[in-house]
JSON list of C-alpha atoms in Angstrom, two decimals:
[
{"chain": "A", "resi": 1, "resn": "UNK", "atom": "CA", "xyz": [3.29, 0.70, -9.72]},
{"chain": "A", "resi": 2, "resn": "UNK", "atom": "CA", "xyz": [2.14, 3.21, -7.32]},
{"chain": "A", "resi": 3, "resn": "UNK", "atom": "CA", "xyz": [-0.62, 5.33, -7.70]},
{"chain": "A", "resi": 4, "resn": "UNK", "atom": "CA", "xyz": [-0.02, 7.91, -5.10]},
{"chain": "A", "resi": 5, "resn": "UNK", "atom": "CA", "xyz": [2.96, 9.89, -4.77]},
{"chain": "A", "resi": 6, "resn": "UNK", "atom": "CA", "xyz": [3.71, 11.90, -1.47]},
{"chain": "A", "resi": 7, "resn": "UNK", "atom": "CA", "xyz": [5.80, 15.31, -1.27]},
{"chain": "A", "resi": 8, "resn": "UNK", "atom": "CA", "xyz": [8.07, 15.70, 0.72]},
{"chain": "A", "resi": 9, "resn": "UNK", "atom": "CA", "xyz": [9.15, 12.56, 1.99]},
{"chain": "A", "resi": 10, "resn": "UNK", "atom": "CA", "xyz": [9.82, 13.97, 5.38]},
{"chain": "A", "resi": 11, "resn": "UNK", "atom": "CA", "xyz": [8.95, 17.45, 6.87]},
{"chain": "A", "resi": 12, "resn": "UNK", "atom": "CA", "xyz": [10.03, 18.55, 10.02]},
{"chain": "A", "resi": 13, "resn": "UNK", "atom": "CA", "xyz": [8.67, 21.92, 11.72]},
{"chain": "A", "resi": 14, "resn": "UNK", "atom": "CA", "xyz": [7.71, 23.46, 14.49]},
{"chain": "A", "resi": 15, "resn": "UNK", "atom": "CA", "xyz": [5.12, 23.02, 17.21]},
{"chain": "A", "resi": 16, "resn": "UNK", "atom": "CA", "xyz": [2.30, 25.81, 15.75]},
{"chain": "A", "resi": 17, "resn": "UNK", "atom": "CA", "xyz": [3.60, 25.90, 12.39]},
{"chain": "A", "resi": 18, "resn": "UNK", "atom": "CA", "xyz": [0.99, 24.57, 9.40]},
{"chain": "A", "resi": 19, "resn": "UNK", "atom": "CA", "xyz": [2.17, 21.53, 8.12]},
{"chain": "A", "resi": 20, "resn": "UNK", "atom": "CA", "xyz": [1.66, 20.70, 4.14]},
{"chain": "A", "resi": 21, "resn": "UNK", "atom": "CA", "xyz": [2.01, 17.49, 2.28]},
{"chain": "A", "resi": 22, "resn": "UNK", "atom": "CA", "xyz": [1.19, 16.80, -1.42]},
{"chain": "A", "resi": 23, "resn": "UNK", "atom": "CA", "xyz": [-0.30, 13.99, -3.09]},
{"chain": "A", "resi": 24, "resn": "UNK", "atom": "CA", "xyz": [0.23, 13.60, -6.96]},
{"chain": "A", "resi": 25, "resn": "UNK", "atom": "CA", "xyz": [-1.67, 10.59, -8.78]},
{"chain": "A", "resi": 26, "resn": "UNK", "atom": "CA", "xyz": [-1.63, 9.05, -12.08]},
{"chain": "A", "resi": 27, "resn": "UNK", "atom": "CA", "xyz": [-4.71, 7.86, -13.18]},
{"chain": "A", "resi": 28, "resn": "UNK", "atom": "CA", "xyz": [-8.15, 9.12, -12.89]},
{"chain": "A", "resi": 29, "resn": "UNK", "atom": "CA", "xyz": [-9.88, 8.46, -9.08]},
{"chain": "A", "resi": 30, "resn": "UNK", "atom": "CA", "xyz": [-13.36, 7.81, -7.85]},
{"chain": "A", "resi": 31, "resn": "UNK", "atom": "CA", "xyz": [-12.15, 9.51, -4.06]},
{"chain": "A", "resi": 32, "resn": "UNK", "atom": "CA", "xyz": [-8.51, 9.92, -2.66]},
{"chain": "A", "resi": 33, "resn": "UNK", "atom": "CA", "xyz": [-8.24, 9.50, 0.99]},
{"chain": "A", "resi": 34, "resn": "UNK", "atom": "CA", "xyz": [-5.77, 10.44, 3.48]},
{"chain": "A", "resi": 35, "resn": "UNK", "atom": "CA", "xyz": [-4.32, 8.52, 6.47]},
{"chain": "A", "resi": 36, "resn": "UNK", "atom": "CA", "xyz": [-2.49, 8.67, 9.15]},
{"chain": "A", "resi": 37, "resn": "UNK", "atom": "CA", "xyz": [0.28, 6.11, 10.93]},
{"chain": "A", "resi": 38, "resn": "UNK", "atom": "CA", "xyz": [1.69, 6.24, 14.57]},
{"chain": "A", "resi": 39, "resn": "UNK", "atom": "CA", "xyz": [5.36, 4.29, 14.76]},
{"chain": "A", "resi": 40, "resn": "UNK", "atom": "CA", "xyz": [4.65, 0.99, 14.13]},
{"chain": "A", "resi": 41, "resn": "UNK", "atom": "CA", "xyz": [0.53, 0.89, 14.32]},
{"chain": "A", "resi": 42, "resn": "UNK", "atom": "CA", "xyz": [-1.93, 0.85, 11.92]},
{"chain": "A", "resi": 43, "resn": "UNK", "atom": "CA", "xyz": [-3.38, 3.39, 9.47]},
{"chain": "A", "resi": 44, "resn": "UNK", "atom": "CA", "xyz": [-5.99, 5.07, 11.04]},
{"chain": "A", "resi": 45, "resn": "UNK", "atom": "CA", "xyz": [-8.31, 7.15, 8.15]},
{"chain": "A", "resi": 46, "resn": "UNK", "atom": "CA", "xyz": [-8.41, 10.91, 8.47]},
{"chain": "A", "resi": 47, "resn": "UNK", "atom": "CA", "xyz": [-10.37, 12.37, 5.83]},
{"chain": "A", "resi": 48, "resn": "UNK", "atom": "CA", "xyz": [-12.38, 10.75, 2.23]},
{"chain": "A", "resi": 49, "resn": "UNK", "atom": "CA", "xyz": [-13.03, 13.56, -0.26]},
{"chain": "A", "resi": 50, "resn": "UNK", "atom": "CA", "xyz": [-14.52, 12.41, -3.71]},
{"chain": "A", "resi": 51, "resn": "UNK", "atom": "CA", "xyz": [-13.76, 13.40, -7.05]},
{"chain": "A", "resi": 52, "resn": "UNK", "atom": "CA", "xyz": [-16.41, 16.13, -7.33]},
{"chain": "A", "resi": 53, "resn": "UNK", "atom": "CA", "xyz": [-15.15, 17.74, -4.72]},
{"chain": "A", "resi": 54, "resn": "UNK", "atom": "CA", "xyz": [-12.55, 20.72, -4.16]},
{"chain": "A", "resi": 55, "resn": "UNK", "atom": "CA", "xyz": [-11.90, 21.09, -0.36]},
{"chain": "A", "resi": 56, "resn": "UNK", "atom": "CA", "xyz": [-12.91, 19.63, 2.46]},
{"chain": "A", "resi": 57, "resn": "UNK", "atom": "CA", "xyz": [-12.15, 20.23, 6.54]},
{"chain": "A", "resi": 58, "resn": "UNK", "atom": "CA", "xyz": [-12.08, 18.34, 9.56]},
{"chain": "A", "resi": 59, "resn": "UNK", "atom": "CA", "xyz": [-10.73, 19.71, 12.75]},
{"chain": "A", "resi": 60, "resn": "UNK", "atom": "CA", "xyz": [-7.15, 21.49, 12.15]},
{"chain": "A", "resi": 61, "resn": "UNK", "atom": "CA", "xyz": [-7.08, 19.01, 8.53]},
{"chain": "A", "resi": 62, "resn": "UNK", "atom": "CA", "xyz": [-7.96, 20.39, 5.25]},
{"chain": "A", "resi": 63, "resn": "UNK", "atom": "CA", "xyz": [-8.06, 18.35, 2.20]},
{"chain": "A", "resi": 64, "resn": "UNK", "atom": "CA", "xyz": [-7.94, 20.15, -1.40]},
{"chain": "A", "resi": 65, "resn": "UNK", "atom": "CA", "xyz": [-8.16, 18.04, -4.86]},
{"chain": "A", "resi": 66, "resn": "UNK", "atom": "CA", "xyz": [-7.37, 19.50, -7.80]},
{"chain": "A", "resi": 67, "resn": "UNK", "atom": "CA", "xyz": [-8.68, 16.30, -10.18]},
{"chain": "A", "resi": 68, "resn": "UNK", "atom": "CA", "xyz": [-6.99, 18.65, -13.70]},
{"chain": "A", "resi": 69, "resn": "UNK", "atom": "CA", "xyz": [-3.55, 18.34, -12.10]},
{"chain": "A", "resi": 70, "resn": "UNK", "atom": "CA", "xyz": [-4.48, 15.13, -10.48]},
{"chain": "A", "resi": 71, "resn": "UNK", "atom": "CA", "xyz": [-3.03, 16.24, -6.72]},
{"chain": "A", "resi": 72, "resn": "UNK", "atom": "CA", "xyz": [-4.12, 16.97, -3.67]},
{"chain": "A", "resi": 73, "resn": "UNK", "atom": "CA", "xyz": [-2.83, 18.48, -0.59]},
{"chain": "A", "resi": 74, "resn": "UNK", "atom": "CA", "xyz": [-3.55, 17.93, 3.23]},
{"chain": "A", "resi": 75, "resn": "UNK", "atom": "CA", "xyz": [-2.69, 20.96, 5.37]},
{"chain": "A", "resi": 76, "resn": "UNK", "atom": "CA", "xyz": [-2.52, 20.50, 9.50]},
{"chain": "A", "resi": 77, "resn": "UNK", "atom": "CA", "xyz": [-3.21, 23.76, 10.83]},
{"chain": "A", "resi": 78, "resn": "UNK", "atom": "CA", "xyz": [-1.60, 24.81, 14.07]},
{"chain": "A", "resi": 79, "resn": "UNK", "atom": "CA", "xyz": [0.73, 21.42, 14.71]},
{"chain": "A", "resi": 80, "resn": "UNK", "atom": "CA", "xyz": [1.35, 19.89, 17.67]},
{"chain": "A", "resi": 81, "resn": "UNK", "atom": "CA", "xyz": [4.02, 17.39, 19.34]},
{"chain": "A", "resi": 82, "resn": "UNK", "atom": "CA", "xyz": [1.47, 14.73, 19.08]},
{"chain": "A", "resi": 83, "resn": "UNK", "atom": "CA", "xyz": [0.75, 14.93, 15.02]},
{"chain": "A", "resi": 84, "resn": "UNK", "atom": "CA", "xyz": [4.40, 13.58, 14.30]},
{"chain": "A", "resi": 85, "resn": "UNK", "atom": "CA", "xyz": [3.32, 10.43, 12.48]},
{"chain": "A", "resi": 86, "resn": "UNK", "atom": "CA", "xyz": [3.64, 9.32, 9.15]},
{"chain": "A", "resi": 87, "resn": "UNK", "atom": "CA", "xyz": [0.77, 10.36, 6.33]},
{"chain": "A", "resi": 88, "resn": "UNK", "atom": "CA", "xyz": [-0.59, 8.51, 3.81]},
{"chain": "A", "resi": 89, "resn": "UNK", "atom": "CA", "xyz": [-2.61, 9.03, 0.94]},
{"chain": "A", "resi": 90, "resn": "UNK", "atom": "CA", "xyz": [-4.60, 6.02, -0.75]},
{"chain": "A", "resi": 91, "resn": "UNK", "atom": "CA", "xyz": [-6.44, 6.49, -4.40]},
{"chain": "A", "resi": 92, "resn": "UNK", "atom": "CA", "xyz": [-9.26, 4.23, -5.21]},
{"chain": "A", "resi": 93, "resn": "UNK", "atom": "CA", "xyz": [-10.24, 4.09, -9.05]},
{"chain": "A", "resi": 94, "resn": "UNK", "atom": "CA", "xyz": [-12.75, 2.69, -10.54]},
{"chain": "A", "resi": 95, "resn": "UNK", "atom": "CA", "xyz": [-12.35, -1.32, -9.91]},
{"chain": "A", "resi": 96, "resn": "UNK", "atom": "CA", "xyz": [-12.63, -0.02, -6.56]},
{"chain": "A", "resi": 97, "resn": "UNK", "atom": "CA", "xyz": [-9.03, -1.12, -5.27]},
{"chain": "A", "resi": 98, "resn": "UNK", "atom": "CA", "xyz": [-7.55, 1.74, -2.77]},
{"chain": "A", "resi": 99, "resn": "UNK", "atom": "CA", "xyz": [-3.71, 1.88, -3.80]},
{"chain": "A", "resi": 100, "resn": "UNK", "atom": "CA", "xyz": [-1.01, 3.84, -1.09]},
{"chain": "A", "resi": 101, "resn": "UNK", "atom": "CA", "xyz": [1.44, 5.76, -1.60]},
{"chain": "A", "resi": 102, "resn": "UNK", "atom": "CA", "xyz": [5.01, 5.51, 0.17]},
{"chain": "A", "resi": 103, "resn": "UNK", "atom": "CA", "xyz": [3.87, 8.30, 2.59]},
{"chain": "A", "resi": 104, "resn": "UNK", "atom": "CA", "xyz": [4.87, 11.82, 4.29]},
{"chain": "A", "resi": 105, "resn": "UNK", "atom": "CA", "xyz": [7.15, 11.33, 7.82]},
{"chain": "A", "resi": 106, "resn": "UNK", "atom": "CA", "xyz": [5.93, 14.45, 9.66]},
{"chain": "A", "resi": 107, "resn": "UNK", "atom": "CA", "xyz": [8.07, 15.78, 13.06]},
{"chain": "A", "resi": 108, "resn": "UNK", "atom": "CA", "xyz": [6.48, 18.31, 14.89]},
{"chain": "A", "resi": 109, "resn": "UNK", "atom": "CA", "xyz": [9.41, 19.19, 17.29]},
{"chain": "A", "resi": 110, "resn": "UNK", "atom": "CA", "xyz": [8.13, 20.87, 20.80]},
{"chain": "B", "resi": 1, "resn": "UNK", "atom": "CA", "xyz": [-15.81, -1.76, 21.46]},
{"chain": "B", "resi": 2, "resn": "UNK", "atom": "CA", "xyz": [-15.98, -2.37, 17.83]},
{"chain": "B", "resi": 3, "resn": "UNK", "atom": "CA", "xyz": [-12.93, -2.78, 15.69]},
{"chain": "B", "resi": 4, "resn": "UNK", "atom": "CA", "xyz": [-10.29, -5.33, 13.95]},
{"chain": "B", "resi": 5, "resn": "UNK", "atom": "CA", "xyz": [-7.55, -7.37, 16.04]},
{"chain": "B", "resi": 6, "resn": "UNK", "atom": "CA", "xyz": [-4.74, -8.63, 14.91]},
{"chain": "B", "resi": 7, "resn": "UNK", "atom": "CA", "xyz": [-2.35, -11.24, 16.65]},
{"chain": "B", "resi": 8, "resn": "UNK", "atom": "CA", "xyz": [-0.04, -12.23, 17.57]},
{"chain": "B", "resi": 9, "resn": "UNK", "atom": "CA", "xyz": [1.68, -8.66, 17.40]},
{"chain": "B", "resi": 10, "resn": "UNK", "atom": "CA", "xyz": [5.26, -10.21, 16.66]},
{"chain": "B", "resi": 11, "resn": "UNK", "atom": "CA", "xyz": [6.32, -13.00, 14.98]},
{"chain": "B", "resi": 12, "resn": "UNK", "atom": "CA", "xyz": [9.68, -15.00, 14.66]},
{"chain": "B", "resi": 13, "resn": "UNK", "atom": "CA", "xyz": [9.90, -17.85, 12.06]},
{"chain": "B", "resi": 14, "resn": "UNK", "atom": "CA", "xyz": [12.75, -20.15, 10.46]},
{"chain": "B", "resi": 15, "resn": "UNK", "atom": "CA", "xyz": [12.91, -19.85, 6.86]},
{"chain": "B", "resi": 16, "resn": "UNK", "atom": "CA", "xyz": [10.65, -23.25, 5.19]},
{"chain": "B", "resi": 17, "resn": "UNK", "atom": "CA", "xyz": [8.22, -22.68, 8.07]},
{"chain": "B", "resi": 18, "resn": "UNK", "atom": "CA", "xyz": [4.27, -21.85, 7.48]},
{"chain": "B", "resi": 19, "resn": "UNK", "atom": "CA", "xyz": [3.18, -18.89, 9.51]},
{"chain": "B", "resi": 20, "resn": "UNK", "atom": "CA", "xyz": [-0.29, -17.86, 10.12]},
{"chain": "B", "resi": 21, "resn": "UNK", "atom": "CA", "xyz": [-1.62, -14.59, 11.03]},
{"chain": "B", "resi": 22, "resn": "UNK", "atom": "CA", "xyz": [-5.02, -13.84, 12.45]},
{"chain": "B", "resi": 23, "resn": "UNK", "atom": "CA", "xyz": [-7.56, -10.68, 11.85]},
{"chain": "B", "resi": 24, "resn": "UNK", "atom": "CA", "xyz": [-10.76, -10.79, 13.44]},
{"chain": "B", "resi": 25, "resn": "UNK", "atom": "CA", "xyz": [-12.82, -8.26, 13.50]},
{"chain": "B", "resi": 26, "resn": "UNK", "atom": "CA", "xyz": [-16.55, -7.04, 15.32]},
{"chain": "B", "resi": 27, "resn": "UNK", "atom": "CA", "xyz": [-17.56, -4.00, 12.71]},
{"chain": "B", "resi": 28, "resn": "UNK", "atom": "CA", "xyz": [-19.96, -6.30, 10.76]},
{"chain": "B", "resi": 29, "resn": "UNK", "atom": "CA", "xyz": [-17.71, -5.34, 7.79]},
{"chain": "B", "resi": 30, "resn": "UNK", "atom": "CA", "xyz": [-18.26, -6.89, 4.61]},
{"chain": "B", "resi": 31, "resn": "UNK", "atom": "CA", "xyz": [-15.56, -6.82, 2.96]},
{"chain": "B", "resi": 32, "resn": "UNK", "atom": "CA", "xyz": [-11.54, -7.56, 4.57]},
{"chain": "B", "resi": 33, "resn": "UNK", "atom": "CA", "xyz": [-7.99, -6.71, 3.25]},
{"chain": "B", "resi": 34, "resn": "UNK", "atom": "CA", "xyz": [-4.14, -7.84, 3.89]},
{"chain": "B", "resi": 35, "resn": "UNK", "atom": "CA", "xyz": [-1.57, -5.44, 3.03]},
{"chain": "B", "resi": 36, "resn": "UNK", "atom": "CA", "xyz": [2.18, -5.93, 3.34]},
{"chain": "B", "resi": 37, "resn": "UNK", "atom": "CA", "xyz": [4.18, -2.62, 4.69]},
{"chain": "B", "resi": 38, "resn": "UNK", "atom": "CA", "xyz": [8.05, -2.44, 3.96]},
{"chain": "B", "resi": 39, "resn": "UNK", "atom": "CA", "xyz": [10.16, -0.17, 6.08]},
{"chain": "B", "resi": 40, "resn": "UNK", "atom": "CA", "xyz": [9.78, 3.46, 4.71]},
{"chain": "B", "resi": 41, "resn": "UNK", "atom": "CA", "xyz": [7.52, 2.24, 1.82]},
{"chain": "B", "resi": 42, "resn": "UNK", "atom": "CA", "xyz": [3.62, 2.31, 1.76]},
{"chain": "B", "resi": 43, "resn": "UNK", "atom": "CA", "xyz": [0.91, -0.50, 1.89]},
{"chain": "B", "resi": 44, "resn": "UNK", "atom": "CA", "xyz": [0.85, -2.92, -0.90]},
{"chain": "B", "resi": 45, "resn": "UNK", "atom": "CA", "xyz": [-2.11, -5.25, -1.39]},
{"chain": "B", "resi": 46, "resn": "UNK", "atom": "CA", "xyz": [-1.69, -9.09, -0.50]},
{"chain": "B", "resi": 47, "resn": "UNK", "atom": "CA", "xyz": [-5.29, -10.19, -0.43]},
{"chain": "B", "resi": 48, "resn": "UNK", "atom": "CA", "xyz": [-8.83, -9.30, -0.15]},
{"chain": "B", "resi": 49, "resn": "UNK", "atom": "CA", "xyz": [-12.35, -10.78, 0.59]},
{"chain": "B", "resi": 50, "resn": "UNK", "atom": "CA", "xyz": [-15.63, -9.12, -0.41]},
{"chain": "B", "resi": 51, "resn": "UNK", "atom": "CA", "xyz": [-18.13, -11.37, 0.76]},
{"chain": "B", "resi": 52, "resn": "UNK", "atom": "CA", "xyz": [-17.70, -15.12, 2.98]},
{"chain": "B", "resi": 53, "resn": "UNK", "atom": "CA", "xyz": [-16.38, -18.06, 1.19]},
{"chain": "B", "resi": 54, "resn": "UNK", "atom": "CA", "xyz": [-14.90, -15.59, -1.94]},
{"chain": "B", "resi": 55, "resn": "UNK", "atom": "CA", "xyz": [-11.51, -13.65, -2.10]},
{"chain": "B", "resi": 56, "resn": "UNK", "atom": "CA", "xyz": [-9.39, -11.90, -4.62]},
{"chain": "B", "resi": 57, "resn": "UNK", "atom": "CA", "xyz": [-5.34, -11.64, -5.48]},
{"chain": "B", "resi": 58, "resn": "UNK", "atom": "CA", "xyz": [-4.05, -8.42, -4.96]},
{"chain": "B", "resi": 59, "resn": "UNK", "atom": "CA", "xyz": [-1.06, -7.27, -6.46]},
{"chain": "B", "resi": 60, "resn": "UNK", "atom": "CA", "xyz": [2.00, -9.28, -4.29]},
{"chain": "B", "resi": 61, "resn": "UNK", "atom": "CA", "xyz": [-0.32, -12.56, -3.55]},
{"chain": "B", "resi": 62, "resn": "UNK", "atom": "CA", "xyz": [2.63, -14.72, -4.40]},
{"chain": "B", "resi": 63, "resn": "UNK", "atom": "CA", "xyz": [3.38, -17.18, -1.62]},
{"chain": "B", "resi": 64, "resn": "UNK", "atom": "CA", "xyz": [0.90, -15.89, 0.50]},
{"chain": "B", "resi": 65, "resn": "UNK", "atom": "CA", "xyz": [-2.68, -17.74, 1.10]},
{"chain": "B", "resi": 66, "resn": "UNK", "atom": "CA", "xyz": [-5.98, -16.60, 2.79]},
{"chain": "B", "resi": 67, "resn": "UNK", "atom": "CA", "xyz": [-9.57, -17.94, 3.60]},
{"chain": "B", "resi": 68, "resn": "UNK", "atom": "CA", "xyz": [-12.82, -16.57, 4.45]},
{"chain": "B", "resi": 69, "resn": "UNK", "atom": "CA", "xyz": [-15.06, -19.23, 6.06]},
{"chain": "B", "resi": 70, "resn": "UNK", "atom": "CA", "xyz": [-17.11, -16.68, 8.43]},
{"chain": "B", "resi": 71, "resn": "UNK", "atom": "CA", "xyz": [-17.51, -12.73, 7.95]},
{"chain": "B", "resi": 72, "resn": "UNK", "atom": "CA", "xyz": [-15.61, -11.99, 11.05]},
{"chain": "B", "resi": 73, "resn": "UNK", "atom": "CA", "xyz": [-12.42, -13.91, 10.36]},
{"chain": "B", "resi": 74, "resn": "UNK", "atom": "CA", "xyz": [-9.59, -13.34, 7.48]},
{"chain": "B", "resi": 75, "resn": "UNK", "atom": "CA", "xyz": [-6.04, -14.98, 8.28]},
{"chain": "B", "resi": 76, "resn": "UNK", "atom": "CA", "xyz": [-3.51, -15.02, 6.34]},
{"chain": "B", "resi": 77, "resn": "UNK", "atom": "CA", "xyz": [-0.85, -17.71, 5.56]},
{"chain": "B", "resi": 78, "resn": "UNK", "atom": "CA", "xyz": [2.81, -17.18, 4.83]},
{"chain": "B", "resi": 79, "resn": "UNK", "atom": "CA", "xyz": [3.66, -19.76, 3.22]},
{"chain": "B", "resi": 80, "resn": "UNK", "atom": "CA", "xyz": [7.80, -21.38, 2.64]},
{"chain": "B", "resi": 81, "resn": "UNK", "atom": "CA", "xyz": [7.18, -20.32, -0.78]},
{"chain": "B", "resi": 82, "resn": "UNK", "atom": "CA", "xyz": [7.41, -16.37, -0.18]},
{"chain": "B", "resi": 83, "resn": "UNK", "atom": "CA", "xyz": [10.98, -15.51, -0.57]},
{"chain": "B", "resi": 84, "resn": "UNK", "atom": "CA", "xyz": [10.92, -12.44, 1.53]},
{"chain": "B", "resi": 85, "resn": "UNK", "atom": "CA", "xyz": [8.42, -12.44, 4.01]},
{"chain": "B", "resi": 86, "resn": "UNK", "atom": "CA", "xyz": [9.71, -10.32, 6.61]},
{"chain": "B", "resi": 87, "resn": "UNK", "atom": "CA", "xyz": [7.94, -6.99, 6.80]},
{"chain": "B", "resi": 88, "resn": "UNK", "atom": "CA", "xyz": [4.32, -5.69, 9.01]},
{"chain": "B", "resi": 89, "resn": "UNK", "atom": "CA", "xyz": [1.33, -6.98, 8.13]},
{"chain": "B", "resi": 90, "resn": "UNK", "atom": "CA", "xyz": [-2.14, -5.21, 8.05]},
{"chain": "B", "resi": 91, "resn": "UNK", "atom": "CA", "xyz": [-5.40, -6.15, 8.31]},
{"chain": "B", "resi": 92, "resn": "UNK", "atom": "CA", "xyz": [-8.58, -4.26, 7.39]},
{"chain": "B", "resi": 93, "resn": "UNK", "atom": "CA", "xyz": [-12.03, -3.96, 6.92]},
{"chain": "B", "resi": 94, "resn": "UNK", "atom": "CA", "xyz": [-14.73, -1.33, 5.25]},
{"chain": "B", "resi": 95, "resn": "UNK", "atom": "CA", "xyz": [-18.11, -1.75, 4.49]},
{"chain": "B", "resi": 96, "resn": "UNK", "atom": "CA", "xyz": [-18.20, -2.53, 0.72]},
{"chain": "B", "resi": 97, "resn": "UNK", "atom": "CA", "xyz": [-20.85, -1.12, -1.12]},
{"chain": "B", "resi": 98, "resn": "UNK", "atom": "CA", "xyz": [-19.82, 0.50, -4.74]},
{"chain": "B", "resi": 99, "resn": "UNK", "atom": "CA", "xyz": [-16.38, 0.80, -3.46]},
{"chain": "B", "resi": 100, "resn": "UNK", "atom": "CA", "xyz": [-13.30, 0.24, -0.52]},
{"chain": "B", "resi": 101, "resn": "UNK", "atom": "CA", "xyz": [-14.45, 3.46, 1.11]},
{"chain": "B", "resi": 102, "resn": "UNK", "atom": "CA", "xyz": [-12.97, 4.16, 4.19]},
{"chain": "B", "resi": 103, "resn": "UNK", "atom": "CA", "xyz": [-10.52, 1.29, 6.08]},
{"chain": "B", "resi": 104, "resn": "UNK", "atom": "CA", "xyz": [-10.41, 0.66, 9.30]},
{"chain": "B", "resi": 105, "resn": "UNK", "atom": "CA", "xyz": [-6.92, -0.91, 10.03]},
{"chain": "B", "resi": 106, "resn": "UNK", "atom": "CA", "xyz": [-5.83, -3.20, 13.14]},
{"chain": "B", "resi": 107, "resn": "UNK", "atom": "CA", "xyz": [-2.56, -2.60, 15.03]},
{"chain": "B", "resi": 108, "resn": "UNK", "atom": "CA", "xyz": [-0.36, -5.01, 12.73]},
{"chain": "B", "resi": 109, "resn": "UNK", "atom": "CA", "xyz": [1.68, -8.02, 12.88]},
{"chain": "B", "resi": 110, "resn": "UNK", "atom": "CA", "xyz": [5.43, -7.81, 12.61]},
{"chain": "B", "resi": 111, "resn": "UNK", "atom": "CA", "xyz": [6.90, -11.27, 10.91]},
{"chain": "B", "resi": 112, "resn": "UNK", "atom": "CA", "xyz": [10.56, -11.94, 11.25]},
{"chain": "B", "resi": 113, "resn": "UNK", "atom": "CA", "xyz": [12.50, -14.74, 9.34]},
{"chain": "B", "resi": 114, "resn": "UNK", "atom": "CA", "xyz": [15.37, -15.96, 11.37]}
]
């Protein structure tokens, strides 16, 4: 069963606009990561923030987890053409197995 | 340059055929993963290796087999016996410690049953 659950399942904006995407889990996680996929490439990791932590930020990406509500959110800050992609986020509990959810398709149109 | 590759990129086979994909990588990675991808769906866990000569079943390991004879190396088989087998294939590696930590993926291999 999956872990991770992304919302929405697609988003499409504009180039400039903030893009959010939501990750709800079940079951209590050692870190939730996010990821991010190109059309038919692999993953490629964005950001790893642990369970003790609230918010982190890398770049135009900030992560926020909210372990009592078991979510998190990824915001993209000032989008661009080039950050349509699909996102991913992955939950690794303790057993230490990282578990994906089905993903966020994000168009940034120009 | 250091990372994990994956070949070949596509794939055709005949249905009762044995395919074999490869995943090498140069990160000096411990431990190694295979994930299936589905069209629109996320990653679900085939396989993975923690250490040479030792692997685990992840949670769709029916009709698939793997080995791990040297660190760098982590194919996977599709065997006849996996009744849907078309879909892209990931590899990855991370350097196991307590946990998975962070992936690093290779570009995929697309399989396609005829």
């Amino acid at each position: 069963s999956q872990q991770g659950e992304e919302d929405p399942q697609a988003l499409s904006i504009q180039e400039g606009e903030n893009a959010t995407m939501n990750c709800s889990y079940k079951t209590s996680i050692n870190n939730l990561q996010w990821y991010r996929q190109n059309s038919g490439r692999g993953l490629v990791h964005l950001i790893l923030i642990r369970s003790n932590e609230r918010e982190k930020h890398s770049g135009r990406l900030r992560v926020t987890l909210d372990t009592s509500k078991k979510s998190s959110s990824l915001l993209i800050t000032a989008s661009r053409a080039a950050d349509t992609a699909s996102y991913f986020c992955a939950t690794e509990t303790s057993g230490s197995r990282l578990t994906f959810g089905e993903g966020t398709q994000l168009t940034v149109n120009p | 340059d250091g990372g994990i590759t994956q070949s070949p990129k596509y794939l055709f086979r005949k249905e009762g055929q044995n395919v074999t994909l490869s995943c090498e990588q140069n990160l000096n990675h411990d431990a190694m993963y295979w994930y299936r991808q589905d069209p629109g769906q996320g990653l679900r866990l085939i396989y993975y290796s923690q250490i040479v000569n030792d692997f685990q079943k992840g949670d769709i390991a029916e009709g698939y087999s793997v080995s791990r004879e040297k660190k760098e190396s982590f194919p996977l088989t599709v065997t006849s016996a996996q009744k849907n087998p078309t879909a892209f294939y990931l590899c990855a590696s991370s350097i196991w410690v307590v946990s998975t930590g962070e992936l690093f993926f290779g570009e995929g291999s697309r399989l396609t049953v005829l």
